[in-house]
JSON list of C-alpha atoms in Angstrom, two decimals:
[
{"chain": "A", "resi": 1, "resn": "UNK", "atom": "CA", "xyz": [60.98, 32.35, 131.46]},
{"chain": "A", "resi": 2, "resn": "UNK", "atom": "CA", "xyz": [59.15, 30.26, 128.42]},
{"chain": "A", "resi": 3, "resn": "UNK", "atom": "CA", "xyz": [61.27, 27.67, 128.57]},
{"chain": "A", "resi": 4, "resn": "UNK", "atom": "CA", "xyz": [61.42, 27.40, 132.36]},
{"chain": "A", "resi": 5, "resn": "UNK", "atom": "CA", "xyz": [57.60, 27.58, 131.99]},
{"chain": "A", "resi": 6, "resn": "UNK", "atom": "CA", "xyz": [57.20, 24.77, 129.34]},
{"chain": "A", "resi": 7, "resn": "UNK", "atom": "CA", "xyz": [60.02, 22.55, 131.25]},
{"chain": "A", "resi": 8, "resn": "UNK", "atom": "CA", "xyz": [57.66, 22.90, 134.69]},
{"chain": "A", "resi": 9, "resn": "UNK", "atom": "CA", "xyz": [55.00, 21.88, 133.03]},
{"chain": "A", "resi": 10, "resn": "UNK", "atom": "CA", "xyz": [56.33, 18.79, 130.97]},
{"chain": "A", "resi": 11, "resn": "UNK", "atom": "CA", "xyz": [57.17, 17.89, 134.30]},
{"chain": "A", "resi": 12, "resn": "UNK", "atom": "CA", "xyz": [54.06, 18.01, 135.97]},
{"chain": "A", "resi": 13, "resn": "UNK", "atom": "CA", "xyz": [52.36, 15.64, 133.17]},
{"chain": "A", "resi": 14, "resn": "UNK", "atom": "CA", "xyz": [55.26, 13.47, 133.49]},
{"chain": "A", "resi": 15, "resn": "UNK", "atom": "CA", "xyz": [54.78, 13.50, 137.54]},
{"chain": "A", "resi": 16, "resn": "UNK", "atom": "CA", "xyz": [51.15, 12.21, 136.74]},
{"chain": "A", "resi": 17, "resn": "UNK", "atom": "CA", "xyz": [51.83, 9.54, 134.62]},
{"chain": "A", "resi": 18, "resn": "UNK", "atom": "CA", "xyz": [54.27, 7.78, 136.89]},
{"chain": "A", "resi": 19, "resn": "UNK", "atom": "CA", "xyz": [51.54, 7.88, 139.63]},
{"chain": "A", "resi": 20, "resn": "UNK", "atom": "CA", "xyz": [49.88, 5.67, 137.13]},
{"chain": "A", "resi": 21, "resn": "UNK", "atom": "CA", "xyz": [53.09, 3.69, 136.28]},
{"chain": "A", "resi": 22, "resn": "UNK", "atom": "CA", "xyz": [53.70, 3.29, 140.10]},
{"chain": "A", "resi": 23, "resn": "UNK", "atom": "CA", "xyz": [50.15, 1.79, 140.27]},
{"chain": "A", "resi": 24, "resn": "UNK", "atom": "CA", "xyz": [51.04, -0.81, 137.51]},
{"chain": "A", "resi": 25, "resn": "UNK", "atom": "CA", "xyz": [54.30, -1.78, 139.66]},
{"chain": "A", "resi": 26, "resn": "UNK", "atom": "CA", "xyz": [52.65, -2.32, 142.92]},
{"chain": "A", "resi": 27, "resn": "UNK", "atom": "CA", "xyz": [49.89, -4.44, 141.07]},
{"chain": "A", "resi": 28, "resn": "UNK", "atom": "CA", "xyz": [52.83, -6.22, 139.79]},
{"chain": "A", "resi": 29, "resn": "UNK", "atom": "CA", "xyz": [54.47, -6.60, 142.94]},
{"chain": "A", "resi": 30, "resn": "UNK", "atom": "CA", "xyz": [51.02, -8.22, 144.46]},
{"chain": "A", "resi": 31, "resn": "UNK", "atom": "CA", "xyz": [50.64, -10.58, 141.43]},
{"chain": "A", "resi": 32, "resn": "UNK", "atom": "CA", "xyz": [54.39, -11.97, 141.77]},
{"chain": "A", "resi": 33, "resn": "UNK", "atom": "CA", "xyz": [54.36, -12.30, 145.58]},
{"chain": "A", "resi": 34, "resn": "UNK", "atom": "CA", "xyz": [51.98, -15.42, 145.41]},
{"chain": "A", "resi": 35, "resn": "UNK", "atom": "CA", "xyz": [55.29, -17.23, 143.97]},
{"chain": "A", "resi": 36, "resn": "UNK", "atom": "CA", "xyz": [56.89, -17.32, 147.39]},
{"chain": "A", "resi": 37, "resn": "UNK", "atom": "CA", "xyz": [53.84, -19.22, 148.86]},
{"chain": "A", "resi": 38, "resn": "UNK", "atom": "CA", "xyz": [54.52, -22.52, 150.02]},
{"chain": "A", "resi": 39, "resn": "UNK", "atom": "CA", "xyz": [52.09, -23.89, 146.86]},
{"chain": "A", "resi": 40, "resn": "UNK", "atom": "CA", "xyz": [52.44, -24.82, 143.44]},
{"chain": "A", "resi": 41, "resn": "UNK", "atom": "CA", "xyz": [52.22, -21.64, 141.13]},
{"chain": "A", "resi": 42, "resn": "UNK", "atom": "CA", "xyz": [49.75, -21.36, 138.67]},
{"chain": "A", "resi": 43, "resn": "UNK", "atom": "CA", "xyz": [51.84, -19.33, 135.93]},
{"chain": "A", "resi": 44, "resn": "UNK", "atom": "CA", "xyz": [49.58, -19.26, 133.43]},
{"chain": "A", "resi": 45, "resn": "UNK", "atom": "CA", "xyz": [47.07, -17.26, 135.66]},
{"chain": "A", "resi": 46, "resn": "UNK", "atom": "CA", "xyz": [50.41, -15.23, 136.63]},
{"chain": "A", "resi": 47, "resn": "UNK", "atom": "CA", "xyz": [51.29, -14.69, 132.89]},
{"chain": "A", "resi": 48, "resn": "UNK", "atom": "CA", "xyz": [47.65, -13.64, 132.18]},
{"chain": "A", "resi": 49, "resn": "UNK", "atom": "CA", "xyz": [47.25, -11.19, 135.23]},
{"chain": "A", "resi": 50, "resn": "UNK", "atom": "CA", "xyz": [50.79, -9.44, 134.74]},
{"chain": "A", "resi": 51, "resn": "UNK", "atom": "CA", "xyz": [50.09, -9.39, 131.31]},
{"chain": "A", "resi": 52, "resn": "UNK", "atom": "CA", "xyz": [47.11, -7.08, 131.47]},
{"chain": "A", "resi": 53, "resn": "UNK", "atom": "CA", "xyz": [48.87, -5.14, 133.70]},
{"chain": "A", "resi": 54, "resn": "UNK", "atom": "CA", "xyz": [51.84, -4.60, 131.22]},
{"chain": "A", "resi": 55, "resn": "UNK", "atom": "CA", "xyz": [49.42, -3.62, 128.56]},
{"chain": "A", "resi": 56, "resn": "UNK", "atom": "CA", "xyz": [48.51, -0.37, 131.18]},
{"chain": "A", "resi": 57, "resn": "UNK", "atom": "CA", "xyz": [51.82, 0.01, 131.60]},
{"chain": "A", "resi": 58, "resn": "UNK", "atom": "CA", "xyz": [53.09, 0.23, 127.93]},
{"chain": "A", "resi": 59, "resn": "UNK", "atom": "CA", "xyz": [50.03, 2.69, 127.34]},
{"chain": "A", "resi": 60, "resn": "UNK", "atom": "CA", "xyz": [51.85, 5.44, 130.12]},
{"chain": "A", "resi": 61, "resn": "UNK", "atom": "CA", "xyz": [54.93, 4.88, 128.85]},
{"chain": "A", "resi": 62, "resn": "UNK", "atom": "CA", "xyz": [53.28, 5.78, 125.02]},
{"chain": "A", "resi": 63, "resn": "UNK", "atom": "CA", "xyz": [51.82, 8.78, 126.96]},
{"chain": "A", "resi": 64, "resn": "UNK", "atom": "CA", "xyz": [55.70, 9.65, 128.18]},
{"chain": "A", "resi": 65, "resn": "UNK", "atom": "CA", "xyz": [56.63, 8.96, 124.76]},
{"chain": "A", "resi": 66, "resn": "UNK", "atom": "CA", "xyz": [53.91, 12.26, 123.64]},
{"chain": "A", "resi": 67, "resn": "UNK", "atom": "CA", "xyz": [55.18, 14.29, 126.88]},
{"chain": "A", "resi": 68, "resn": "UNK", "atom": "CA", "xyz": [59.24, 14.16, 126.46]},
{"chain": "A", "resi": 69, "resn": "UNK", "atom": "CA", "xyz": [60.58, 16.09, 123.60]},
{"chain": "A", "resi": 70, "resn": "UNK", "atom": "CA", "xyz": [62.74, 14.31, 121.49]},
{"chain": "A", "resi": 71, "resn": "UNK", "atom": "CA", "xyz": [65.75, 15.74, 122.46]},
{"chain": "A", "resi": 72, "resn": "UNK", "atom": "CA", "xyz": [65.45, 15.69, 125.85]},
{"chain": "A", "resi": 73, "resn": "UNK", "atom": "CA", "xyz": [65.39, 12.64, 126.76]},
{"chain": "A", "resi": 74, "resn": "UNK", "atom": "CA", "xyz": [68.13, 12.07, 129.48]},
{"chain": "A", "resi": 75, "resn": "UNK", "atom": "CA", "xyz": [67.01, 15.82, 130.76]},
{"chain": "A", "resi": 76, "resn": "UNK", "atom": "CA", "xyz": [63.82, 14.14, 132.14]},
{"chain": "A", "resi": 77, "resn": "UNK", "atom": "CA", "xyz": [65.10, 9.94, 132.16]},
{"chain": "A", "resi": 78, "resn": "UNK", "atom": "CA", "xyz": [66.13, 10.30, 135.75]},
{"chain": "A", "resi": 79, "resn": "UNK", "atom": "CA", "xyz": [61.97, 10.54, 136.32]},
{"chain": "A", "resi": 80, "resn": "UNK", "atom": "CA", "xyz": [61.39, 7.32, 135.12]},
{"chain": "A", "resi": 81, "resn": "UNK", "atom": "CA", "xyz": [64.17, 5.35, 135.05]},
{"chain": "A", "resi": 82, "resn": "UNK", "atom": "CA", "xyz": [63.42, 3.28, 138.50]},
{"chain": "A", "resi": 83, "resn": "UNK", "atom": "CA", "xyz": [60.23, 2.42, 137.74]},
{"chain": "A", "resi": 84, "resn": "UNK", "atom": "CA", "xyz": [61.74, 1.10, 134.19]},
{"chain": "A", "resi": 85, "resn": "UNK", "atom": "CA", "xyz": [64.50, -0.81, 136.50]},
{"chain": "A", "resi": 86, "resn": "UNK", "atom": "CA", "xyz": [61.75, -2.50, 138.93]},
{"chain": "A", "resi": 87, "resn": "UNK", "atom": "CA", "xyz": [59.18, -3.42, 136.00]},
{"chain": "A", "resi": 88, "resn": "UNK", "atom": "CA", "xyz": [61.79, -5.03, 133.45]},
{"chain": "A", "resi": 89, "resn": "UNK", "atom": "CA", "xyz": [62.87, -7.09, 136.84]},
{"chain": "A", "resi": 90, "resn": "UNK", "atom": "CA", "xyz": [58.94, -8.12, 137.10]},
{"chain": "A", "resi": 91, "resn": "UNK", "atom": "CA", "xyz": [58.94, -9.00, 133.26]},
{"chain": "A", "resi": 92, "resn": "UNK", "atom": "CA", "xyz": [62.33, -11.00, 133.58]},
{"chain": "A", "resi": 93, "resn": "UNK", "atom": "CA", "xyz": [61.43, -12.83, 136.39]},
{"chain": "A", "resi": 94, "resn": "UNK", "atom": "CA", "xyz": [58.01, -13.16, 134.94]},
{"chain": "A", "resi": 95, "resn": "UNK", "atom": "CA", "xyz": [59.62, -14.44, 131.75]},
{"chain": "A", "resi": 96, "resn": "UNK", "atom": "CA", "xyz": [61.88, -16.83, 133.81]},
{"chain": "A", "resi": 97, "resn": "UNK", "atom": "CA", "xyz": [59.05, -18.80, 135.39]},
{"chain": "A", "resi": 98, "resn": "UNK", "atom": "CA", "xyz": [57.33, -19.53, 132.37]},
{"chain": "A", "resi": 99, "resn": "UNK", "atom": "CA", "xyz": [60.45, -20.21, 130.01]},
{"chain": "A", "resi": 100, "resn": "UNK", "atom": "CA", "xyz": [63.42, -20.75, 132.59]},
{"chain": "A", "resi": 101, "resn": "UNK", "atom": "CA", "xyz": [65.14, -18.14, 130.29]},
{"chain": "A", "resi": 102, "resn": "UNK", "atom": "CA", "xyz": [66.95, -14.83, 130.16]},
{"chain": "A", "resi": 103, "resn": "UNK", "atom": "CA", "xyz": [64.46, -12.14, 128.79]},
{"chain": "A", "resi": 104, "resn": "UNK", "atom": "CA", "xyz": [66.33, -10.46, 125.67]},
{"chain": "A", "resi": 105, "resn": "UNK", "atom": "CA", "xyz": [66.63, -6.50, 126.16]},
{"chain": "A", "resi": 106, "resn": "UNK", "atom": "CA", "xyz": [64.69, -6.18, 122.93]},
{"chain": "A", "resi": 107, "resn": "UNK", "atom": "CA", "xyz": [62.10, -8.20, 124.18]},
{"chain": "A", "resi": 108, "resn": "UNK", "atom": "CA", "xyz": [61.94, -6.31, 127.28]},
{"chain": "A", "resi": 109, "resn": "UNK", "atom": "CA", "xyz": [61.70, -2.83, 125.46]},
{"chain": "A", "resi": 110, "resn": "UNK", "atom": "CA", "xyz": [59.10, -3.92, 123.11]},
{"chain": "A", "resi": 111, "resn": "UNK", "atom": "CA", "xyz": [57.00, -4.62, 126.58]},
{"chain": "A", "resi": 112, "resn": "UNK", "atom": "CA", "xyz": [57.62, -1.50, 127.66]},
{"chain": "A", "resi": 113, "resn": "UNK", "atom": "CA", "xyz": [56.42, -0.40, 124.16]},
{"chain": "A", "resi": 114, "resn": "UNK", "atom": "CA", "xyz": [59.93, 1.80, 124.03]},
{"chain": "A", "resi": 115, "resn": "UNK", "atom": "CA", "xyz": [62.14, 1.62, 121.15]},
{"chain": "A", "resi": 116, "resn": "UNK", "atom": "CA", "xyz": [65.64, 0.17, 121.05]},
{"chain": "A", "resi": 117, "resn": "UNK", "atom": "CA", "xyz": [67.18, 2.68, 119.19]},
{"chain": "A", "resi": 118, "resn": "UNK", "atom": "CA", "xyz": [69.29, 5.36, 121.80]},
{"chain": "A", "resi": 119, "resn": "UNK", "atom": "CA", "xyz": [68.22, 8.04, 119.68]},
{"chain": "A", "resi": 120, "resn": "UNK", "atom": "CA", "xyz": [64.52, 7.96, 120.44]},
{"chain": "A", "resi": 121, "resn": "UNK", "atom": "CA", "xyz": [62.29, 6.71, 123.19]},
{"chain": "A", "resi": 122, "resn": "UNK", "atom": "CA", "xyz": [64.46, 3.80, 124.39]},
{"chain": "A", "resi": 123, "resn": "UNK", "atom": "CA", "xyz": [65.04, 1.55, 127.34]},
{"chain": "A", "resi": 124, "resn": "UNK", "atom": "CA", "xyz": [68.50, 2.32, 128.32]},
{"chain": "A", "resi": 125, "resn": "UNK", "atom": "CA", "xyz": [71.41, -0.83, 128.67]},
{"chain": "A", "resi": 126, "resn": "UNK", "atom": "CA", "xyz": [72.15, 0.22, 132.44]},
{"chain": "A", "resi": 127, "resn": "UNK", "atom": "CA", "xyz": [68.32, 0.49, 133.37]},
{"chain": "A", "resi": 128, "resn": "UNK", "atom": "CA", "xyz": [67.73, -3.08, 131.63]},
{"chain": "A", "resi": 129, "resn": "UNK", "atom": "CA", "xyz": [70.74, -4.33, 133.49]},
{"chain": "A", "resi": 130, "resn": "UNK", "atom": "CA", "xyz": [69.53, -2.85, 136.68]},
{"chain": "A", "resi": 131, "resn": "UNK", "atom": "CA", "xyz": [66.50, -4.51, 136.00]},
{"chain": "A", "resi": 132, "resn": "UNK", "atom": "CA", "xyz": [68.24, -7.99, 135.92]},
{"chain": "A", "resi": 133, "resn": "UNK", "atom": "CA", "xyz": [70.27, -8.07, 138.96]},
{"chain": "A", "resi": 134, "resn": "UNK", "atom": "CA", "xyz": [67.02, -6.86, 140.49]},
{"chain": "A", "resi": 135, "resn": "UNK", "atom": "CA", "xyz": [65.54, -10.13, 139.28]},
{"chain": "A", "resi": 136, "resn": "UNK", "atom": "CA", "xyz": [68.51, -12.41, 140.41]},
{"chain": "A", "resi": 137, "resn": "UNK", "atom": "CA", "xyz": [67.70, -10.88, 144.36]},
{"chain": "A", "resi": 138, "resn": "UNK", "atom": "CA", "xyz": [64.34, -12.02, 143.91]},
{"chain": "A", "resi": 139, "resn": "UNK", "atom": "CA", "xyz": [65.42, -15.83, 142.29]},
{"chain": "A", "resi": 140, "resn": "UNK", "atom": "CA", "xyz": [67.52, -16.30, 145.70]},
{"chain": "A", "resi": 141, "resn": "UNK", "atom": "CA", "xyz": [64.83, -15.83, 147.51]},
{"chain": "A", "resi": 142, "resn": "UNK", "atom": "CA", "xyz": [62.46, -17.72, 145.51]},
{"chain": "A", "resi": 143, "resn": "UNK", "atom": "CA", "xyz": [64.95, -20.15, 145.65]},
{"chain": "A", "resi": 144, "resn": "UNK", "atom": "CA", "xyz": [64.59, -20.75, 148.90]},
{"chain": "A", "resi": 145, "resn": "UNK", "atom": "CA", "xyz": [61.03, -20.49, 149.18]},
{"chain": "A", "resi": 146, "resn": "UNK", "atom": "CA", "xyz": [60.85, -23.35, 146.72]},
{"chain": "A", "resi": 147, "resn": "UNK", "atom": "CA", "xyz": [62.66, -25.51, 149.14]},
{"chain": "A", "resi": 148, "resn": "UNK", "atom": "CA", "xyz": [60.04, -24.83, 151.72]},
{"chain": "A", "resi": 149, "resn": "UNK", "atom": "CA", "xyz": [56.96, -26.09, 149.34]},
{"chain": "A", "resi": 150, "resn": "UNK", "atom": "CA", "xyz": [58.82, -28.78, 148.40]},
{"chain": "A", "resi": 151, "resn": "UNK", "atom": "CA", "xyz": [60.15, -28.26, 145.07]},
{"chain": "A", "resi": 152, "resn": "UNK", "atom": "CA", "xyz": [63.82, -29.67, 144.79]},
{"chain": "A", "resi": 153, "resn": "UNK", "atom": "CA", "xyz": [63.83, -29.41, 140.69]},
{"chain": "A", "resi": 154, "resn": "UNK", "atom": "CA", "xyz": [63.14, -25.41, 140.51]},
{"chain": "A", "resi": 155, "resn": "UNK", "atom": "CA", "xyz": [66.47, -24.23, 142.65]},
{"chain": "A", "resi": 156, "resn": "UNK", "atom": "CA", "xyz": [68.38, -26.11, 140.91]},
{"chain": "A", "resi": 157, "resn": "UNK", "atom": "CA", "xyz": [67.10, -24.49, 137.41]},
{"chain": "A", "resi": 158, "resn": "UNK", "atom": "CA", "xyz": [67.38, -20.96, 139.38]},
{"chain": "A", "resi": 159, "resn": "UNK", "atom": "CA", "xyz": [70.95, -22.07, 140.18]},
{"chain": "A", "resi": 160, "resn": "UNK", "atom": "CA", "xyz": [71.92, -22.87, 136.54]},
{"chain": "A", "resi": 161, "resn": "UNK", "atom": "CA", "xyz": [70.63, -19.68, 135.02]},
{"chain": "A", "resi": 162, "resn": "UNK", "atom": "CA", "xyz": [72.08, -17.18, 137.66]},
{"chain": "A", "resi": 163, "resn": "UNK", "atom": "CA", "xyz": [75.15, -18.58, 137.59]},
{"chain": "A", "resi": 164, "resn": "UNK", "atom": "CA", "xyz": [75.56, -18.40, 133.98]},
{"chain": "A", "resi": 165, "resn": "UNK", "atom": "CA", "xyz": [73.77, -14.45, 134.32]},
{"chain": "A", "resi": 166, "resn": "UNK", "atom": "CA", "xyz": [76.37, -13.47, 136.31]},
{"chain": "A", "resi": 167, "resn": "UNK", "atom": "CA", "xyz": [79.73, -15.19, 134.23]},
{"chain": "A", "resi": 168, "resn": "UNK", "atom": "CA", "xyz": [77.87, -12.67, 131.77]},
{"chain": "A", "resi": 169, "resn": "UNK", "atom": "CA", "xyz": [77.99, -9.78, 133.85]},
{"chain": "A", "resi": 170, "resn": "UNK", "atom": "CA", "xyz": [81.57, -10.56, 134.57]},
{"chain": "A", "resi": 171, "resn": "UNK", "atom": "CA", "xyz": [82.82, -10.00, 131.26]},
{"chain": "A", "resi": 172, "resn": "UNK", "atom": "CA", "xyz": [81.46, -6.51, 131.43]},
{"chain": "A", "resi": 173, "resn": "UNK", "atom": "CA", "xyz": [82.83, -2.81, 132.33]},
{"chain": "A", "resi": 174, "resn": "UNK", "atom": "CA", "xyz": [80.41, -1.48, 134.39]},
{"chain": "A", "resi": 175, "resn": "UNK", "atom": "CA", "xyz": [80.74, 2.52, 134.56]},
{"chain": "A", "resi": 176, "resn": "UNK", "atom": "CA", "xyz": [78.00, 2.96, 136.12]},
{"chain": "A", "resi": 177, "resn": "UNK", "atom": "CA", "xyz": [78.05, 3.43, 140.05]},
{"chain": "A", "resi": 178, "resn": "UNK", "atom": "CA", "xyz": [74.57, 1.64, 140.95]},
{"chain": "A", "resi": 179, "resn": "UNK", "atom": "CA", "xyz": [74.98, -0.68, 138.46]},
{"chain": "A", "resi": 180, "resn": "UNK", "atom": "CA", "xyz": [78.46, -1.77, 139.74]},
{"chain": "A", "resi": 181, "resn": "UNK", "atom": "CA", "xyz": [76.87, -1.76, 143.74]},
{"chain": "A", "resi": 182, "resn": "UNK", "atom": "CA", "xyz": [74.45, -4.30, 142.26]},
{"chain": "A", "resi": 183, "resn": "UNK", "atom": "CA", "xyz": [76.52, -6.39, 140.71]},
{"chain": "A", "resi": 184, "resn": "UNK", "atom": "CA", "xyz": [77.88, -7.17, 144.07]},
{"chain": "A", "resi": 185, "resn": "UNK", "atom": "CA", "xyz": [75.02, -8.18, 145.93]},
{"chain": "A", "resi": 186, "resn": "UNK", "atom": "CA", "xyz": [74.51, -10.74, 142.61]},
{"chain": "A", "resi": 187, "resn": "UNK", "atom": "CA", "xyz": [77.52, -12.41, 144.31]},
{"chain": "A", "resi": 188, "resn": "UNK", "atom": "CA", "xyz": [75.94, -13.19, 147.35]},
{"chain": "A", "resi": 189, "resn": "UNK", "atom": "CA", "xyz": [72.45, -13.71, 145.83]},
{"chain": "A", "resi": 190, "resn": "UNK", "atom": "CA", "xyz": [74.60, -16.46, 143.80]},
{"chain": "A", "resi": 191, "resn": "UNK", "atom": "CA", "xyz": [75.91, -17.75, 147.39]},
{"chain": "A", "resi": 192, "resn": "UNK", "atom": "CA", "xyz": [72.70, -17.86, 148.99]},
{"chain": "A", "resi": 193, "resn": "UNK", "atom": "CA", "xyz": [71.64, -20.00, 145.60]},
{"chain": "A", "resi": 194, "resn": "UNK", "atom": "CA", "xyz": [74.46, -21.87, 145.94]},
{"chain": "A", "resi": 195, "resn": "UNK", "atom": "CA", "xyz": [73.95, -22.72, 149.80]},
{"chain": "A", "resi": 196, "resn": "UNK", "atom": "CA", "xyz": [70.70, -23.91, 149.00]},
{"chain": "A", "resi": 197, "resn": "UNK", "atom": "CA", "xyz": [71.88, -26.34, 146.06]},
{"chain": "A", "resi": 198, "resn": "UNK", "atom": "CA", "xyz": [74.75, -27.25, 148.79]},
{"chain": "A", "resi": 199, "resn": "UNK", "atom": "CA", "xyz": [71.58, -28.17, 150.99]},
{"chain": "A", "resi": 200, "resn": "UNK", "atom": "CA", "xyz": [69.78, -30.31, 148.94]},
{"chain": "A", "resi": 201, "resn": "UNK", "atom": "CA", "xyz": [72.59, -32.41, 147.17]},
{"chain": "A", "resi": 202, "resn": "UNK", "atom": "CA", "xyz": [73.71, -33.31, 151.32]},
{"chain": "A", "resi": 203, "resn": "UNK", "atom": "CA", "xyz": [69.54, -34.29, 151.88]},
{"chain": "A", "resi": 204, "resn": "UNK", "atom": "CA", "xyz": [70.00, -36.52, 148.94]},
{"chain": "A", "resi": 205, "resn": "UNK", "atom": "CA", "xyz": [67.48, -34.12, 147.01]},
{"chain": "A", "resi": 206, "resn": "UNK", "atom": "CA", "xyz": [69.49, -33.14, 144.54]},
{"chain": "A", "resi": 207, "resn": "UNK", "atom": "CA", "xyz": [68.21, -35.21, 141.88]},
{"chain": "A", "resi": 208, "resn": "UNK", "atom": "CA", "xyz": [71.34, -36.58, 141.07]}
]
């Protein structure tokens, strides 16, 4: 009965930090929608307002950190673990726009002020990878959107680094069930991409 006591109420403090966490990801979510605005995008402004955001962020999952024994981890991950998914997507596309570059998992869980070491507080492989494919949804569209303001250079970038994201993925043995129902819709996020490239080069606006 102590234990069941002690587990109900780890589980209540976790319950209110992720209302805070949640917060952070829809302020995230309104920061990053400006992108897909026919208009140029101001990412250093983007970089600075996510950024702040991200510090908030890091701070609740420090607070999870104090919450979650130890060894317990995985007992209480599955609380977490989407909101870990849709903000490392926000960092990598984030990370994308101002660097046109895949953001390292290390990288990722020092953001998330979580350690990289499976036997503490860490970002899991599977939720970083989530994360990604998350991301690559959100380039195809972007993609897209670009075309609309204008800018021929940016899809073609977008094009480059998702197709070389997912030749990664390929070589990979995905166990996991979501993770594996993701990876597919990266194949038609790289279609749509591709369509879009396809689009352009027959306009002439290929750059080539």
């Amino acid at each position: 009965a102590v234990v069941s006591t002690q587990s109900t109420g780890i589980r209540q403090k976790i319950r209110d930090v992720m209302s805070e966490l949640e917060l952070c990801n829809r302020q995230l979510n309104c920061n990053l929608d400006v992108i897909h605005l026919p208009k140029s995008i101001d990412v250093p402004t983007l970089e600075k307002n996510c950024g702040e955001i991200m510090v908030r962020a890091r701070d609740h999952f420090s607070q999870l950190k104090e919450i979650v024994p130890e060894d317990q981890y995985y007992k209480y991950h599955d609380f977490w673990k989407s909101i870990a998914q849709s903000l490392v997507s926000k960092m990598a596309l984030l990370h994308f726009l101002s660097h046109y570059a895949l953001l390292e998992k290390e990288t990722a869980s020092n953001l998330l002020g979580v350690s990289d070491d499976v036997k503490q507080f860490h970002l899991p492989l599977e939720d970083y990878l989530i994360g990604l494919l998350f991301m690559c949804s959100e380039l195809a569209r972007f993609a897209v959107n670009r075309v609309t303001a204008k800018d021929y250079t940016t899809p073609l970038k977008i094009a480059s680094f998702v197709k070389e994201l997912e030749s990664g993925f390929r070589l990979l043995n995905l166990k996991n069930d979501f993770l594996r129902k993701r990876y597919d819709t990266l194949k038609y996020d790289v279609k749509k991409i591709e369509e879009v490239v396809y689009d352009l080069t027959l306009r002439g606006l290929n750059g080539s």
